[in-house]
PDB file of C-alpha atoms in Angstrom:
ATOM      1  CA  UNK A   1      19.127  11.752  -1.918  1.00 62.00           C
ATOM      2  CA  UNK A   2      15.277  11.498  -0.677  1.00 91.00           C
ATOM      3  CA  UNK A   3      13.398  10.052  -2.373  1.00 95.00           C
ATOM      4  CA  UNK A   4      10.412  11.634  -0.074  1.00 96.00           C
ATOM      5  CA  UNK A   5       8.563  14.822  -0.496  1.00 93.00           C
ATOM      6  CA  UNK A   6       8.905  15.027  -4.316  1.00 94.00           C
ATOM      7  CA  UNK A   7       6.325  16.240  -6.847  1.00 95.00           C
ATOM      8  CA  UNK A   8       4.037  16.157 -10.455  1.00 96.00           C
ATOM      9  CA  UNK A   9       5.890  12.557 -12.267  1.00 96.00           C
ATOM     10  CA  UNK A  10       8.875  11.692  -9.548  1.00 95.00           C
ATOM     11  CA  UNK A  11       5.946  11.586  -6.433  1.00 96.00           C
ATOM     12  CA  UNK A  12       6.570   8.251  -4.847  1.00 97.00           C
ATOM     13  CA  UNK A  13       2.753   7.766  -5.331  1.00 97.00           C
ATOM     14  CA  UNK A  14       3.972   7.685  -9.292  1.00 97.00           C
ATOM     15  CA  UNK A  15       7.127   6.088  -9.207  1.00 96.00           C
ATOM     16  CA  UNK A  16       6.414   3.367  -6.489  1.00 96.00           C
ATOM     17  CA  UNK A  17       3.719   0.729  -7.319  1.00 91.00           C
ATOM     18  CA  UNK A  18       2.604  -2.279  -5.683  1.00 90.00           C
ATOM     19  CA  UNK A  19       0.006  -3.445  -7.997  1.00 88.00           C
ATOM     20  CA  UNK A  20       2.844  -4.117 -10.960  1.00 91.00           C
ATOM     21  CA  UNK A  21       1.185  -2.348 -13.880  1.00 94.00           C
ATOM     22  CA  UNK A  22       3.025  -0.217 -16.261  1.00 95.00           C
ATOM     23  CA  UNK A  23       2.697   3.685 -17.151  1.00 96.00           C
ATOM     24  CA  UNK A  24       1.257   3.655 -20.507  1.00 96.00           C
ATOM     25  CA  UNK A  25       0.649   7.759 -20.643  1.00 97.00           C
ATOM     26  CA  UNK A  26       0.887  10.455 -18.401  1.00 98.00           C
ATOM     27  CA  UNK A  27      -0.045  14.259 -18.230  1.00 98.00           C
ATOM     28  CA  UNK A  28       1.212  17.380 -15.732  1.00 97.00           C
ATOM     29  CA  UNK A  29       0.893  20.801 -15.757  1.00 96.00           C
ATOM     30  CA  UNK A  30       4.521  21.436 -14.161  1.00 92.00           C
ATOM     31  CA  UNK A  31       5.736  24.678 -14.499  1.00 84.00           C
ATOM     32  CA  UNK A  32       9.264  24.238 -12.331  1.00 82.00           C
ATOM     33  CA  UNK A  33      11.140  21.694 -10.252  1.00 80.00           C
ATOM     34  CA  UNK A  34       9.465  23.289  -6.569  1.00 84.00           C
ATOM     35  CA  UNK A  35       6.009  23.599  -7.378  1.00 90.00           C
ATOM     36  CA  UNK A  36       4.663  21.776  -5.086  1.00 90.00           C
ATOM     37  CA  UNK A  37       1.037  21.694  -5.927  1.00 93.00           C
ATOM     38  CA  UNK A  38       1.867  20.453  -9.497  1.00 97.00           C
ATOM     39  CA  UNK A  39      -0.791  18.213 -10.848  1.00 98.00           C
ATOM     40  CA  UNK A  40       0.575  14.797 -12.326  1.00 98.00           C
ATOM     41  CA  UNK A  41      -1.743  12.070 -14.109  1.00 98.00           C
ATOM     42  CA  UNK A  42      -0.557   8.712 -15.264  1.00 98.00           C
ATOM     43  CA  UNK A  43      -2.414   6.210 -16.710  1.00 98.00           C
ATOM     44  CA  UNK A  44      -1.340   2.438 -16.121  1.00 97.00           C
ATOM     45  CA  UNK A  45      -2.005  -0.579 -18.026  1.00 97.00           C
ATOM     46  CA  UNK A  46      -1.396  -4.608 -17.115  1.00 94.00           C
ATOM     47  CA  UNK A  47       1.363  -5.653 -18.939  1.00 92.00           C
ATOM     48  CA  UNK A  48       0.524  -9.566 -18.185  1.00 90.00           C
ATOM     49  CA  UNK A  49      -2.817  -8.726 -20.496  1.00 89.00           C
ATOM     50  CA  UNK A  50      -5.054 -10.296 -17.337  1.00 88.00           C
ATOM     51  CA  UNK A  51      -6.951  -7.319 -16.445  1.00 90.00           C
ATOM     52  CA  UNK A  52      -7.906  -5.293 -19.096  1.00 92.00           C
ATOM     53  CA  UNK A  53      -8.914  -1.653 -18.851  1.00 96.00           C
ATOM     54  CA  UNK A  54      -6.958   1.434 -17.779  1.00 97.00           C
ATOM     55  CA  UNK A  55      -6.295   2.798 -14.052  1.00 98.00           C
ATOM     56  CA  UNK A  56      -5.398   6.384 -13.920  1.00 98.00           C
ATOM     57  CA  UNK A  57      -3.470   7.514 -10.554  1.00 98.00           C
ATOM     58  CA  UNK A  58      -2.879  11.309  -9.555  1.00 98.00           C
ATOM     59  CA  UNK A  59      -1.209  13.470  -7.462  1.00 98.00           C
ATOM     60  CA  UNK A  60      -1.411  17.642  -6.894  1.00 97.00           C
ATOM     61  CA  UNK A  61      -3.750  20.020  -5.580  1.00 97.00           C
ATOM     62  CA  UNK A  62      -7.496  19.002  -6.164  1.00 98.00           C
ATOM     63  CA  UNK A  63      -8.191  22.468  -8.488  1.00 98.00           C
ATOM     64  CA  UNK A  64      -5.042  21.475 -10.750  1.00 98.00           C
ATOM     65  CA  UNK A  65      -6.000  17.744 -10.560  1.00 98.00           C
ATOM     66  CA  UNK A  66      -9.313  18.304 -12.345  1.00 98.00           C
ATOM     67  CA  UNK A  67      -7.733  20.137 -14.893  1.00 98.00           C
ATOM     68  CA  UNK A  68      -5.758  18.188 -16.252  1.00 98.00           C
ATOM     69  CA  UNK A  69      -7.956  15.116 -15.981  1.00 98.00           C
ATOM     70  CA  UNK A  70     -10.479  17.485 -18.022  1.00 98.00           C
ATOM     71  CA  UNK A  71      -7.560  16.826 -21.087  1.00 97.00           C
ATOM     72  CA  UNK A  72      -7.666  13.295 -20.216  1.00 98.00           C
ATOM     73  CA  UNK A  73      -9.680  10.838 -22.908  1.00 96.00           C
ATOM     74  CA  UNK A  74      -9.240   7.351 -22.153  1.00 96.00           C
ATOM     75  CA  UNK A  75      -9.298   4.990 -25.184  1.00 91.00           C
ATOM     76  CA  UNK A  76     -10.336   1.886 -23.284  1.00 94.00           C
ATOM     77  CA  UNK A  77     -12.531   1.260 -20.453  1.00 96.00           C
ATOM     78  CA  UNK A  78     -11.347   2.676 -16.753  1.00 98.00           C
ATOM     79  CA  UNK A  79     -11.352  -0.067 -14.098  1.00 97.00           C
ATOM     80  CA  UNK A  80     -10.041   2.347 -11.410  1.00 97.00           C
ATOM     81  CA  UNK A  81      -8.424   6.543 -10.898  1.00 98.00           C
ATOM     82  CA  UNK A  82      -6.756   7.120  -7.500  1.00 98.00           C
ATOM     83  CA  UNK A  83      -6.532  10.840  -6.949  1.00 98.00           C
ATOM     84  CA  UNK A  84      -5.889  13.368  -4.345  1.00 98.00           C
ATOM     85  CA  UNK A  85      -8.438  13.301  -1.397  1.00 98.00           C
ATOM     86  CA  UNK A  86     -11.117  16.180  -2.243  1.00 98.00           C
ATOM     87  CA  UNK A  87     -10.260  15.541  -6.324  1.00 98.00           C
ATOM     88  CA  UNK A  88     -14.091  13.850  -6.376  1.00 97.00           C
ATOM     89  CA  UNK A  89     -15.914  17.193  -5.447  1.00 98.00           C
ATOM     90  CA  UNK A  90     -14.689  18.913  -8.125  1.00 98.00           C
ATOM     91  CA  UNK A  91     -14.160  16.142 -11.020  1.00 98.00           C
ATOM     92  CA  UNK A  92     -17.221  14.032  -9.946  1.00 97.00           C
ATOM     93  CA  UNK A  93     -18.755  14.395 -13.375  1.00 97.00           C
ATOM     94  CA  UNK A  94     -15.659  13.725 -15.166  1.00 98.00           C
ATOM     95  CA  UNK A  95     -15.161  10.633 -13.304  1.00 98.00           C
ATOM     96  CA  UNK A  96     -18.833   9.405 -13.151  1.00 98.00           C
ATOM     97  CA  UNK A  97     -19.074  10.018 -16.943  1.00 97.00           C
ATOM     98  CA  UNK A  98     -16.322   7.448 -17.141  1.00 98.00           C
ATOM     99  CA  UNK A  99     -18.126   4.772 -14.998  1.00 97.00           C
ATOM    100  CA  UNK A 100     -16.831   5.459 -11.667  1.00 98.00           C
ATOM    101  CA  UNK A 101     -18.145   5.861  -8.244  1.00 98.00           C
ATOM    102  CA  UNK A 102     -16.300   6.432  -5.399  1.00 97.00           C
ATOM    103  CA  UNK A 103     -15.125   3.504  -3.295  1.00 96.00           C
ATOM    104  CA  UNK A 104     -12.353   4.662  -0.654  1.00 96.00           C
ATOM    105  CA  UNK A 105     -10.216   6.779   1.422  1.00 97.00           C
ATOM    106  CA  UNK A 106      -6.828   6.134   2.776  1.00 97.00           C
ATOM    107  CA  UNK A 107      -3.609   7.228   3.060  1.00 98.00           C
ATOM    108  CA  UNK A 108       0.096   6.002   1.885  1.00 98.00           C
ATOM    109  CA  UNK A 109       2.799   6.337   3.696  1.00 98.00           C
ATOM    110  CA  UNK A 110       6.472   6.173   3.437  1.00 98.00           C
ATOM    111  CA  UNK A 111       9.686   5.625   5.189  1.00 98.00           C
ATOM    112  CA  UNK A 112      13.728   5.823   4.422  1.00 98.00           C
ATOM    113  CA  UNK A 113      14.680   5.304   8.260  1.00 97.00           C
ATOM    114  CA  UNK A 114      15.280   1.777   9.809  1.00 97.00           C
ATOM    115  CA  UNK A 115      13.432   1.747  13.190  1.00 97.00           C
ATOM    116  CA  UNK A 116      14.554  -0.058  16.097  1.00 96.00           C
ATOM    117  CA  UNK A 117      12.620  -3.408  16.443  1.00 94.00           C
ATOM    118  CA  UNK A 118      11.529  -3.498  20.245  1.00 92.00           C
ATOM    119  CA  UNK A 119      11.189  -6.334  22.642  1.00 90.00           C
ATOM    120  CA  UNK A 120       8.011  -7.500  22.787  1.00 89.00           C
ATOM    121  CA  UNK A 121       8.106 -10.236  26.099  1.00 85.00           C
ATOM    122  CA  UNK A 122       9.709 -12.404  24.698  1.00 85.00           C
ATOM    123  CA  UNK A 123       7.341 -13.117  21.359  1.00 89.00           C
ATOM    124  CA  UNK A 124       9.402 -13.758  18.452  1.00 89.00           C
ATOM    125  CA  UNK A 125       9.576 -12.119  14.780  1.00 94.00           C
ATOM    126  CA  UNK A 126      10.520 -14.123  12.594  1.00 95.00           C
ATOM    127  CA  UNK A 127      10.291 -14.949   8.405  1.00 97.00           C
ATOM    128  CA  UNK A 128       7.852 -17.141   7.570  1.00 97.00           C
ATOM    129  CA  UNK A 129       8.230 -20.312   4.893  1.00 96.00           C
ATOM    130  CA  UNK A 130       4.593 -20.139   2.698  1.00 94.00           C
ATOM    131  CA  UNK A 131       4.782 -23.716   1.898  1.00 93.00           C
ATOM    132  CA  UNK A 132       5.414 -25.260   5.510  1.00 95.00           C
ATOM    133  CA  UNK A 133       3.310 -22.079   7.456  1.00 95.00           C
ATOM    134  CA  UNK A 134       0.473 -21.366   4.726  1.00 95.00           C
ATOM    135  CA  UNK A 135      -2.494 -23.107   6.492  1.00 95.00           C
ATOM    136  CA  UNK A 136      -1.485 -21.411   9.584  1.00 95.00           C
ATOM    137  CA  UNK A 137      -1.258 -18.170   8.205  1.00 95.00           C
ATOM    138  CA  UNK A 138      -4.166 -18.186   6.517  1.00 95.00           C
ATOM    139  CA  UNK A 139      -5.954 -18.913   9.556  1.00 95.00           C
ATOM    140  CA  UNK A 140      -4.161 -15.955  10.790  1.00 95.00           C
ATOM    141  CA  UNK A 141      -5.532 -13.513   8.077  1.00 94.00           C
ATOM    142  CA  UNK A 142      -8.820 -14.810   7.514  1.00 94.00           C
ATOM    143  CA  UNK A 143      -9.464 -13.584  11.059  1.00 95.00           C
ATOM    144  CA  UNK A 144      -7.096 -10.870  11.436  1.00 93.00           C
ATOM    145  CA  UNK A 145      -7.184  -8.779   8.507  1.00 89.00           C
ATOM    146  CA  UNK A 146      -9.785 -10.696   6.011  1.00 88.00           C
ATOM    147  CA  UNK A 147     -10.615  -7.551   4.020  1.00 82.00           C
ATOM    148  CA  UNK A 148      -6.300  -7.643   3.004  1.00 82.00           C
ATOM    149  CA  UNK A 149      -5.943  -7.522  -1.148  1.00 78.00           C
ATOM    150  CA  UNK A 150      -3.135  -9.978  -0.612  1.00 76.00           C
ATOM    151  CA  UNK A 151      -4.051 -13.172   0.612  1.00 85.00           C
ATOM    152  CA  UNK A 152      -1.477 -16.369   1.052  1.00 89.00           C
ATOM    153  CA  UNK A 153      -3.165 -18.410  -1.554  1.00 89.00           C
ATOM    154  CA  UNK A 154      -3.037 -15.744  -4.024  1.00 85.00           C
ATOM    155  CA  UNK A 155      -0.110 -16.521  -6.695  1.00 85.00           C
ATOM    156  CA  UNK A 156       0.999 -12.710  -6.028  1.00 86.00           C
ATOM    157  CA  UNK A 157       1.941 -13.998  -2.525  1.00 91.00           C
ATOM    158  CA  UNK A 158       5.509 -15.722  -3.398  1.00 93.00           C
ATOM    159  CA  UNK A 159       6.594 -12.157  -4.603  1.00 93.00           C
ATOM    160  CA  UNK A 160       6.455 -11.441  -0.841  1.00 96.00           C
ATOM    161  CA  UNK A 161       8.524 -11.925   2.081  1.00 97.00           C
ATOM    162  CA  UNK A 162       6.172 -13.102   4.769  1.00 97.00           C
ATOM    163  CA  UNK A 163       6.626 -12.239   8.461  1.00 98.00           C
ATOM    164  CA  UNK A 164       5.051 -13.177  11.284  1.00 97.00           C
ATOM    165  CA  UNK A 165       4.708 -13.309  15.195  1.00 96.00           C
ATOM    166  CA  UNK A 166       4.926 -16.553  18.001  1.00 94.00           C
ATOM    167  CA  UNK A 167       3.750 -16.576  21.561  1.00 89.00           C
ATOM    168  CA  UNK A 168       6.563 -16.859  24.208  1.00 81.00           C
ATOM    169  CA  UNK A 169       4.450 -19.042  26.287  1.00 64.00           C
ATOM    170  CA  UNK A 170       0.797 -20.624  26.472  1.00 54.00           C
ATOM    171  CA  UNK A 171      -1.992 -17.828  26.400  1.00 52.00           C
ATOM    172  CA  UNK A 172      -5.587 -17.416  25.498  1.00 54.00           C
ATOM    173  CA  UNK A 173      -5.979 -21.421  24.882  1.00 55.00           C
ATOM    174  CA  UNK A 174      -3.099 -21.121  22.173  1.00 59.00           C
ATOM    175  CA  UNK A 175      -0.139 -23.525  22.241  1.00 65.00           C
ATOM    176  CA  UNK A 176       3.314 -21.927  23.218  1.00 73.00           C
ATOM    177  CA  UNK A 177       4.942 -20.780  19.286  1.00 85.00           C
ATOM    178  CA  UNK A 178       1.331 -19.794  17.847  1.00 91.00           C
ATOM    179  CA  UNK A 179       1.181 -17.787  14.817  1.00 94.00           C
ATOM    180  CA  UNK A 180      -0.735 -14.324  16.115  1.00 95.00           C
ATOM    181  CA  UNK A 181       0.536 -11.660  13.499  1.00 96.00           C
ATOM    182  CA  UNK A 182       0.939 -12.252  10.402  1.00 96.00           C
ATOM    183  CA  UNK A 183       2.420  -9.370   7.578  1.00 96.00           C
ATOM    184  CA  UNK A 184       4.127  -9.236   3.824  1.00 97.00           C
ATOM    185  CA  UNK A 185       6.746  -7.661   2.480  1.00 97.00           C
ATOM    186  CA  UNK A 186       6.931  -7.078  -1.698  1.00 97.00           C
ATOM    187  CA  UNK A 187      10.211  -5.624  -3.330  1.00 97.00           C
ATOM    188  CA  UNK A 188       8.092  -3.581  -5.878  1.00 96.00           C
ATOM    189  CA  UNK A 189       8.833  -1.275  -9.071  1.00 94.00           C
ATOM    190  CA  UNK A 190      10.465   1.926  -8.311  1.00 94.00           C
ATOM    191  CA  UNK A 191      13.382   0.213  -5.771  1.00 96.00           C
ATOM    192  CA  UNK A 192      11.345   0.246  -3.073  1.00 98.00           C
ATOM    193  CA  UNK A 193       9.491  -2.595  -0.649  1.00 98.00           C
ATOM    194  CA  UNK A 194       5.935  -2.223   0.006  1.00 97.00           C
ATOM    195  CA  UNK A 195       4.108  -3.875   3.466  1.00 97.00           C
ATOM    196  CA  UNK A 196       0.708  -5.564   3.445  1.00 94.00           C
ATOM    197  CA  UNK A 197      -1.739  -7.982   4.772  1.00 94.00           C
ATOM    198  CA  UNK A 198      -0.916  -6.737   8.527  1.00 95.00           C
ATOM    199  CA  UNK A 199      -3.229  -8.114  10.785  1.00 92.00           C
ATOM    200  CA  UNK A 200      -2.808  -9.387  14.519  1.00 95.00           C
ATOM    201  CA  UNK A 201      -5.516 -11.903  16.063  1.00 95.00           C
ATOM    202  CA  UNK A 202      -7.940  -9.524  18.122  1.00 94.00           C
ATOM    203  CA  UNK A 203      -7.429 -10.989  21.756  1.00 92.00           C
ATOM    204  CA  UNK A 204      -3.673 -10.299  21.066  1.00 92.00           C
ATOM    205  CA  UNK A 205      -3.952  -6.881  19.900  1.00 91.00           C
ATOM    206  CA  UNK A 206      -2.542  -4.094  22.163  1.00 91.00           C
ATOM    207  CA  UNK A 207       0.685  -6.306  23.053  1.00 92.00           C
ATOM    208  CA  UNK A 208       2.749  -4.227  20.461  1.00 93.00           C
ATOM    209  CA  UNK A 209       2.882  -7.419  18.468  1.00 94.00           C
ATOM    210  CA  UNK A 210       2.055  -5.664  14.884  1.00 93.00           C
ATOM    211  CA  UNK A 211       4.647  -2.808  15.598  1.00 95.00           C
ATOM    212  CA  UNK A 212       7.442  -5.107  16.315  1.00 96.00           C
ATOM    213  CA  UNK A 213       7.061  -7.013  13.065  1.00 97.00           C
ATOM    214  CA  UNK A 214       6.392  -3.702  11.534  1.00 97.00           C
ATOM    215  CA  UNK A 215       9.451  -2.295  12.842  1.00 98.00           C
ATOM    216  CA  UNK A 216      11.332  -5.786  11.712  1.00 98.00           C
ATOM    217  CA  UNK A 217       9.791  -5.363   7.902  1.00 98.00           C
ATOM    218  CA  UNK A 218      10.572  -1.927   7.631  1.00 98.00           C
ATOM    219  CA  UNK A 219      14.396  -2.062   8.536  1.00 98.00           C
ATOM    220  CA  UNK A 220      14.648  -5.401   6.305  1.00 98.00           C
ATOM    221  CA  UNK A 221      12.953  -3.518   3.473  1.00 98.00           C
ATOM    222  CA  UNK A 222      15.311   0.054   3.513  1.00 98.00           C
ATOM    223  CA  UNK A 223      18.098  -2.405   4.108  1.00 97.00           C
ATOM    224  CA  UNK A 224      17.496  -3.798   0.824  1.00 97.00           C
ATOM    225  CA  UNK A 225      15.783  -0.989  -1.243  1.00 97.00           C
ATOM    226  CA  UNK A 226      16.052   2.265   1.333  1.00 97.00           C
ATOM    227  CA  UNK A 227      12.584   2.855   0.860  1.00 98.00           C
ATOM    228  CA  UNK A 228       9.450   1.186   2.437  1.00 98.00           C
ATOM    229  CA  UNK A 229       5.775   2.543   1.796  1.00 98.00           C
ATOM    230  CA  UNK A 230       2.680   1.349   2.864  1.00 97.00           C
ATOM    231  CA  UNK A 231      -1.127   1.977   2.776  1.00 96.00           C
ATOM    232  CA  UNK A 232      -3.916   2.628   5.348  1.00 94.00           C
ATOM    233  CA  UNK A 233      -7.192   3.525   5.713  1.00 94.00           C
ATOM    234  CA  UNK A 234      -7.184   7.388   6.450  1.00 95.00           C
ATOM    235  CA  UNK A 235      -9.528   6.441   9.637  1.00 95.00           C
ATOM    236  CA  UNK A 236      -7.612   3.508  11.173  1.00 93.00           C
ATOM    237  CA  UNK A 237      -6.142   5.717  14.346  1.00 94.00           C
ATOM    238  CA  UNK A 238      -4.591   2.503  15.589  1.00 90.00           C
ATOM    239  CA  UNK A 239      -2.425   1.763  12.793  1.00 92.00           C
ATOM    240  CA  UNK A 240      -1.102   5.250  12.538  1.00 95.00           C
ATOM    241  CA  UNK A 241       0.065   5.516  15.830  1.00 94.00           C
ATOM    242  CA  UNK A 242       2.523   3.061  14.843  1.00 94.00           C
ATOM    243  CA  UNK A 243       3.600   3.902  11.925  1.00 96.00           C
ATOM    244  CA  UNK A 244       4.305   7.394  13.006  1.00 97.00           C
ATOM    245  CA  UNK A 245       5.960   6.093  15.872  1.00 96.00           C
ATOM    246  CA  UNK A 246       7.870   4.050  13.289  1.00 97.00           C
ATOM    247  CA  UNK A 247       8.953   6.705  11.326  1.00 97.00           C
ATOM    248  CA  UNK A 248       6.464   6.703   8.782  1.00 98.00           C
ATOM    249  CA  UNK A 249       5.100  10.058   7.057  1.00 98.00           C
ATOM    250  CA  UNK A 250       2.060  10.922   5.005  1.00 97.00           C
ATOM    251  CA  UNK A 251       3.042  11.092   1.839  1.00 97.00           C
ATOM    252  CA  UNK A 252      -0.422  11.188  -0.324  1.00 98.00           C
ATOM    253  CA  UNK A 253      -4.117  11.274   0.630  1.00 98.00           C
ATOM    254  CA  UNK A 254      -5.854   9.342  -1.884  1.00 98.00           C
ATOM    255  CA  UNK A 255      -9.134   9.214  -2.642  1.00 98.00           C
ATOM    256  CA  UNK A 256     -10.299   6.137  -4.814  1.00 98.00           C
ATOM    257  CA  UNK A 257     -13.002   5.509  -7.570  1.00 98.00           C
ATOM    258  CA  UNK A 258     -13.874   1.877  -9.228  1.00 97.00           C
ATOM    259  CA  UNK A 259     -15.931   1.335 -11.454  1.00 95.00           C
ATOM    260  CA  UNK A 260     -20.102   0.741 -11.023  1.00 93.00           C
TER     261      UNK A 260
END
């Protein structure tokens, strides 16, 4: 059965996280299994102890959101709340009241269906070992993606599987086998793998590089798990393309707050 498309406490948004804290509380105002606007807080604490504080995340329509949030009283500082896009208009005084300002906008998105990995002239996909390729890779990412929450010297990294592109042949100045894409994999709580760190050098963009080691994460990951989400920011055009043409679909518009 899907696990897509569900609501309140069994959202994916709920039951799939990447950043490995626990549910401590939650809080929904569910009145039956299809109500589809049900509003659905949880509140997540670091189990490790390292980063103290509570994150609250949230799905439902914005009205219901802020309702139940208004029943919400946090005994410990907030480090973070992730709720539905348009959530802030209405609950901005709940959340600024707690020490938050808002921060971002983007969008996660899911698949269960294992794309076809195309052929991309010849460049290869292939895993990558973070001991013998780490220098290279974080060469890669530094100038690829540098804003990525996951680097390659970060001790989360050996959670991941680590993917990455070569050049077929000599181009741009780069020796034939050059690392030019680099991307993670991270079998996450809930049974599901999540991709990060995605990031192609910029004179090799537009080659279809990203999308083939996209395409080659995503049918490793719902191989394993069936289930691979992922995040973007809600104005990155580029990056949707392919993940829509991957078989990707929206499955929460999130709208972040951290703390000022």
């Amino acid at each position: 059965m899907t696990r897509l498309g569900r609501h309140g406490l069994d959202h994916v948004f709920h039951t799939v996280r990447n950043d490995f804290l626990e549910a401590a509380r939650s809080w929904t105002d569910s009145t039956a299994p299809d109500d589809a606007g049900v509003a659905a807080v949880v509140e997540l604490v670091d189990p490790t102890g390292e980063r103290a504080g509570r994150v609250y995340t949230a799905v439902g329509e914005p009205e219901r959101v802020t309702a139940v949030l208004r029943t919400v009283t946090p005994d410990d500082t907030v480090r973070g709340v992730l709720v539905t896009r348009g959530t802030g208009a209405l609950a901005g005084e709940i959340l600024s009241g707690w020490g938050l300002g808002p921060a971002a906008t983007w969008d996660r998105m899911a698949t269960e269906t294992a794309p076809k990995v195309p052929d991309v002239g010849g460049a290869v996909v292939e895993r990558l070992d973070l001991d013998r390729d780490i220098d290279e890779m974080a060469d890669v990412l530094a100038e690829a993606n540098p804003n990525s929450r996951l680097g390659v010297r970060d001790p989360r990294a050996r959670r991941a599987r680590w993917y990455g592109v070569r050049l077929p042949s000599d181009g741009a100045g780069r020796r034939k086998g050059a690392l030019v894409a680099v991307g993670s994999a991270t079998p996450v709580p809930g049974d599901a793998v999540h991709l990060g760190a995605i990031g192609t050098l910029p004179e090799f963009r537009g080659r279809g590089y990203a999308g083939a080691m996209t395409a080659r994460m995503t049918a490793d990951g719902v191989a394993e798990r069936g289930l691979v989400t992922l995040g973007l920011y809600d104005d990155n055009v580029a990056a949707r393309r392919v993940y829509d043409r991957l078989g990707f679909v929206l499955e929460h518009e999130v709208e972040q707050w951290h703390r000022v």
